[in-house]
Short mmCIF file of C-alpha atoms in Angstrom, two decimals:
data_model
loop_
_atom_site.label_atom_id
_atom_site.label_comp_id
_atom_site.label_asym_id
_atom_site.label_seq_id
_atom_site.Cartn_x
_atom_site.Cartn_y
_atom_site.Cartn_z
CA UNK A 1 -236.61 -9.59 24.52
CA UNK A 2 -237.45 -12.39 26.75
CA UNK A 3 -239.33 -12.01 29.65
CA UNK A 4 -240.04 -13.63 33.20
CA UNK A 5 -242.83 -11.94 35.34
CA UNK A 6 -243.90 -13.12 38.74
CA UNK A 7 -247.00 -12.41 40.62
CA UNK A 8 -248.42 -11.42 42.95
CA UNK A 9 -246.00 -8.44 43.50
CA UNK A 10 -246.20 -8.35 47.61
CA UNK A 11 -248.14 -10.95 49.36
CA UNK A 12 -248.91 -10.96 53.17
CA UNK A 13 -250.32 -14.02 54.99
CA UNK A 14 -251.21 -14.83 58.52
CA UNK A 15 -249.19 -17.72 59.85
CA UNK A 16 -250.55 -21.11 58.97
CA UNK A 17 -251.97 -20.14 56.05
CA UNK A 18 -251.21 -21.53 52.73
CA UNK A 19 -249.10 -19.25 49.73
CA UNK A 20 -248.48 -19.31 46.15
CA UNK A 21 -246.62 -17.54 43.75
CA UNK A 22 -246.32 -17.76 40.12
CA UNK A 23 -243.89 -17.25 37.44
CA UNK A 24 -244.79 -16.60 33.95
CA UNK A 25 -242.18 -16.45 30.79
CA UNK A 26 -242.94 -15.17 27.43
CA UNK A 27 -240.85 -17.91 25.85
CA UNK A 28 -240.24 -21.89 26.50
CA UNK A 29 -237.86 -22.12 28.91
CA UNK A 30 -235.24 -25.56 29.35
CA UNK A 31 -235.42 -25.05 33.37
CA UNK A 32 -236.32 -22.98 35.62
CA UNK A 33 -235.05 -22.21 38.96
CA UNK A 34 -236.27 -20.75 42.11
CA UNK A 35 -234.28 -18.89 44.56
CA UNK A 36 -235.73 -17.22 48.40
CA UNK A 37 -234.07 -14.14 49.37
CA UNK A 38 -234.15 -12.84 53.01
CA UNK A 39 -234.80 -9.62 53.98
CA UNK A 40 -230.88 -7.96 54.15
CA UNK A 41 -229.86 -11.72 52.55
CA UNK A 42 -229.00 -12.75 49.23
CA UNK A 43 -230.43 -15.42 46.96
CA UNK A 44 -230.24 -18.73 47.91
CA UNK A 45 -230.77 -21.61 45.51
CA UNK A 46 -233.64 -24.12 46.83
CA UNK A 47 -234.47 -25.92 43.23
CA UNK A 48 -234.23 -26.90 39.44
CA UNK A 49 -237.40 -28.35 37.20
CA UNK A 50 -236.27 -29.24 33.89
CA UNK A 51 -238.76 -31.91 32.71
CA UNK A 52 -242.83 -30.43 31.37
CA UNK A 53 -245.13 -31.03 33.99
CA UNK A 54 -242.44 -31.91 36.73
CA UNK A 55 -243.40 -31.47 40.08
CA UNK A 56 -241.40 -31.49 43.40
CA UNK A 57 -241.78 -31.25 47.04
CA UNK A 58 -239.31 -29.55 49.62
CA UNK A 59 -241.09 -30.13 53.09
CA UNK A 60 -243.81 -28.02 52.95
CA UNK A 61 -242.81 -26.38 49.51
CA UNK A 62 -244.04 -27.70 46.12
CA UNK A 63 -242.65 -26.60 42.89
CA UNK A 64 -244.65 -27.07 39.80
CA UNK A 65 -243.09 -26.67 36.21
CA UNK A 66 -245.97 -25.87 33.50
CA UNK A 67 -246.76 -28.72 30.86
CA UNK A 68 -245.80 -26.02 27.76
CA UNK A 69 -242.65 -24.89 29.82
CA UNK A 70 -243.54 -21.71 30.10
CA UNK A 71 -244.90 -20.96 34.05
CA UNK A 72 -244.20 -22.25 37.07
CA UNK A 73 -245.68 -22.20 40.54
CA UNK A 74 -244.26 -22.50 43.87
CA UNK A 75 -246.83 -23.06 46.93
CA UNK A 76 -246.09 -23.37 50.47
CA UNK A 77 -248.42 -24.76 52.73
CA UNK A 78 -249.32 -23.52 56.57
CA UNK A 79 -246.72 -20.51 56.33
CA UNK A 80 -244.34 -19.50 58.87
CA UNK A 81 -242.81 -16.74 60.16
CA UNK A 82 -239.21 -18.40 58.84
CA UNK A 83 -240.78 -18.20 55.29
CA UNK A 84 -240.49 -14.58 55.21
CA UNK A 85 -238.79 -13.24 52.02
CA UNK A 86 -238.64 -12.62 48.42
CA UNK A 87 -239.21 -15.28 46.01
CA UNK A 88 -237.47 -15.23 42.49
CA UNK A 89 -238.15 -17.77 39.44
CA UNK A 90 -235.28 -17.52 37.16
CA UNK A 91 -235.06 -18.95 33.74
CA UNK A 92 -231.88 -19.64 31.04
CA UNK A 93 -231.82 -16.44 28.35
CA UNK A 94 -233.01 -18.62 25.01
CA UNK A 95 -229.42 -19.29 23.22
CA UNK A 96 -227.91 -18.84 26.23
CA UNK A 97 -225.81 -21.45 28.21
CA UNK A 98 -225.33 -19.40 31.57
CA UNK A 99 -227.52 -16.17 31.67
CA UNK A 100 -230.50 -16.69 33.71
CA UNK A 101 -233.32 -14.10 33.75
CA UNK A 102 -234.91 -13.63 36.82
CA UNK A 103 -238.32 -12.65 37.85
CA UNK A 104 -238.93 -9.45 40.01
CA UNK A 105 -240.15 -11.19 42.62
CA UNK A 106 -242.55 -12.09 44.97
CA UNK A 107 -242.31 -10.78 48.94
CA UNK A 108 -244.22 -12.98 51.31
CA UNK A 109 -244.89 -11.29 54.70
CA UNK A 110 -245.93 -13.82 57.20
CA UNK A 111 -248.07 -12.43 60.37
CA UNK A 112 -247.58 -14.08 63.50
CA UNK B 1 -216.72 -20.10 56.27
CA UNK B 2 -216.38 -21.18 52.85
CA UNK B 3 -219.06 -19.25 50.88
CA UNK B 4 -218.41 -16.84 48.28
CA UNK B 5 -217.05 -13.62 49.77
CA UNK B 6 -217.09 -10.52 48.61
CA UNK B 7 -215.10 -7.07 49.30
CA UNK B 8 -215.94 -4.55 50.01
CA UNK B 9 -219.90 -5.14 51.50
CA UNK B 10 -220.61 -1.02 51.10
CA UNK B 11 -218.52 1.63 48.64
CA UNK B 12 -219.79 4.90 49.02
CA UNK B 13 -218.39 7.40 45.64
CA UNK B 14 -219.03 10.06 43.91
CA UNK B 15 -220.35 10.67 40.10
CA UNK B 16 -217.37 10.19 38.36
CA UNK B 17 -215.22 7.85 40.76
CA UNK B 18 -214.34 4.37 38.85
CA UNK B 19 -214.72 1.65 41.62
CA UNK B 20 -213.53 -2.17 41.88
CA UNK B 21 -215.35 -4.65 43.72
CA UNK B 22 -213.76 -8.22 44.44
CA UNK B 23 -215.55 -11.98 44.70
CA UNK B 24 -213.71 -14.83 45.99
CA UNK B 25 -215.66 -17.59 44.92
CA UNK B 26 -216.28 -21.33 46.72
CA UNK B 27 -212.76 -22.50 46.30
CA UNK B 28 -213.97 -25.81 44.01
CA UNK B 29 -216.06 -24.09 41.79
CA UNK B 30 -215.29 -22.77 38.65
CA UNK B 31 -217.68 -20.71 37.01
CA UNK B 32 -218.29 -17.30 38.69
CA UNK B 33 -220.94 -14.67 38.02
CA UNK B 34 -221.56 -11.42 38.39
CA UNK B 35 -225.46 -10.01 38.93
CA UNK B 36 -226.61 -6.39 39.95
CA UNK B 37 -229.68 -5.84 41.72
CA UNK B 38 -232.01 -3.03 42.53
CA UNK B 39 -234.54 -2.62 45.73
CA UNK B 40 -237.63 -4.52 44.27
CA UNK B 41 -236.11 -6.20 41.25
CA UNK B 42 -234.69 -9.88 40.87
CA UNK B 43 -230.75 -9.87 40.02
CA UNK B 44 -230.20 -9.06 36.34
CA UNK B 45 -227.27 -11.11 34.60
CA UNK B 46 -223.87 -9.12 33.84
CA UNK B 47 -221.47 -11.85 33.07
CA UNK B 48 -220.09 -15.20 33.91
CA UNK B 49 -216.66 -16.75 33.45
CA UNK B 50 -215.97 -20.26 33.88
CA UNK B 51 -211.92 -20.41 34.81
CA UNK B 52 -210.27 -17.40 33.46
CA UNK B 53 -212.35 -16.88 30.11
CA UNK B 54 -215.35 -14.39 30.49
CA UNK B 55 -217.88 -16.46 28.48
CA UNK B 56 -220.90 -14.26 28.33
CA UNK B 57 -221.46 -10.66 29.10
CA UNK B 58 -224.92 -9.00 28.99
CA UNK B 59 -225.85 -7.21 25.87
CA UNK B 60 -227.04 -4.33 28.22
CA UNK B 61 -224.11 -3.92 29.56
CA UNK B 62 -222.27 -0.75 29.63
CA UNK B 63 -218.87 -0.40 28.33
CA UNK B 64 -217.87 1.28 31.69
CA UNK B 65 -218.16 -2.02 33.05
CA UNK B 66 -215.50 -4.20 33.00
CA UNK B 67 -214.84 -7.54 35.02
CA UNK B 68 -211.68 -9.70 35.13
CA UNK B 69 -210.81 -13.33 36.58
CA UNK B 70 -206.87 -13.62 35.82
CA UNK B 71 -206.62 -16.79 37.59
CA UNK B 72 -209.48 -18.22 37.58
CA UNK B 73 -210.11 -17.76 41.25
CA UNK B 74 -210.86 -14.47 42.68
CA UNK B 75 -212.44 -11.97 40.16
CA UNK B 76 -213.19 -8.15 39.96
CA UNK B 77 -215.61 -5.59 38.72
CA UNK B 78 -214.87 -2.56 37.81
CA UNK B 79 -217.09 0.39 37.35
CA UNK B 80 -215.58 3.73 35.38
CA UNK B 81 -217.02 6.61 35.62
CA UNK B 82 -219.83 5.93 37.93
CA UNK B 83 -223.32 7.62 37.59
CA UNK B 84 -226.21 7.84 40.31
CA UNK B 85 -227.57 5.07 38.13
CA UNK B 86 -225.15 2.56 39.07
CA UNK B 87 -226.56 2.73 42.66
CA UNK B 88 -227.46 -1.01 43.38
CA UNK B 89 -226.12 -4.32 44.90
CA UNK B 90 -223.50 -6.32 43.00
CA UNK B 91 -223.78 -9.69 43.64
CA UNK B 92 -221.01 -12.30 43.18
CA UNK B 93 -222.34 -16.35 42.60
CA UNK B 94 -220.00 -19.23 41.66
CA UNK B 95 -221.17 -22.92 40.68
CA UNK B 96 -219.37 -26.09 40.06
CA UNK B 97 -217.87 -27.01 37.02
CA UNK B 98 -220.18 -28.25 33.91
CA UNK B 99 -220.84 -32.21 34.48
CA UNK B 100 -220.56 -32.40 38.10
CA UNK B 101 -223.84 -32.79 40.49
CA UNK B 102 -225.59 -29.92 40.90
CA UNK B 103 -223.61 -27.39 38.82
CA UNK B 104 -226.54 -26.14 37.97
CA UNK B 105 -227.13 -24.53 41.27
CA UNK B 106 -225.50 -21.30 42.00
CA UNK B 107 -224.16 -19.72 45.34
CA UNK B 108 -224.47 -16.09 45.97
CA UNK B 109 -222.14 -13.90 47.98
CA UNK B 110 -223.47 -11.45 50.49
CA UNK B 111 -223.12 -8.46 47.48
CA UNK B 112 -221.36 -5.06 47.74
CA UNK B 113 -223.87 -1.87 47.87
CA UNK B 114 -222.49 0.60 45.80
CA UNK B 115 -223.71 4.12 46.50
CA UNK B 116 -223.06 6.72 43.63
CA UNK B 117 -223.80 10.26 45.32
#
């Protein structure tokens, strides 16, 4: 079945360093979404990418959708302690209108 | 607070018992989703409603699980004859009706943590 994989599983960075998480799907995706989940919290929607090669920025966060629409990345510039949490990518299940398949997430720790 | 709410926040039950969780979506959202999340994993889709109609259900979902949304507002998720493997966080999410701006954005509730002993 469809799989969405994320690497790395864990990442520890010093505050001020950059961070990147990568998401790969076994199938072509019509779109990809990114969510952030703080420790003890619930997932919070960050962004959706739809077009091949699309790049979107939100302040220090840069999201990219691959040309083949099978991979995506999230890059955070100059991390802050408020960036701590787990970042998930999610793509729609093939043939489904609404089922999202989530990756297993990258847990980011920012050391002050 | 106008966000998604879930009740109870925590539930401890013995194996074999039935449990029911409630989700109240954001009022103008007609789409409602249930997910299950275990430690170290992303949310796993369970089922989806548009208004009162249950439109999609995960093929992996056991028939011990049933969900309803009788009036198109709140929803309940029932697990019958609970097993230890059902221990997880059960998340509810809602989104705007199709065709509206940002209708793809899902707003998650705080979840119900189920522990089956």
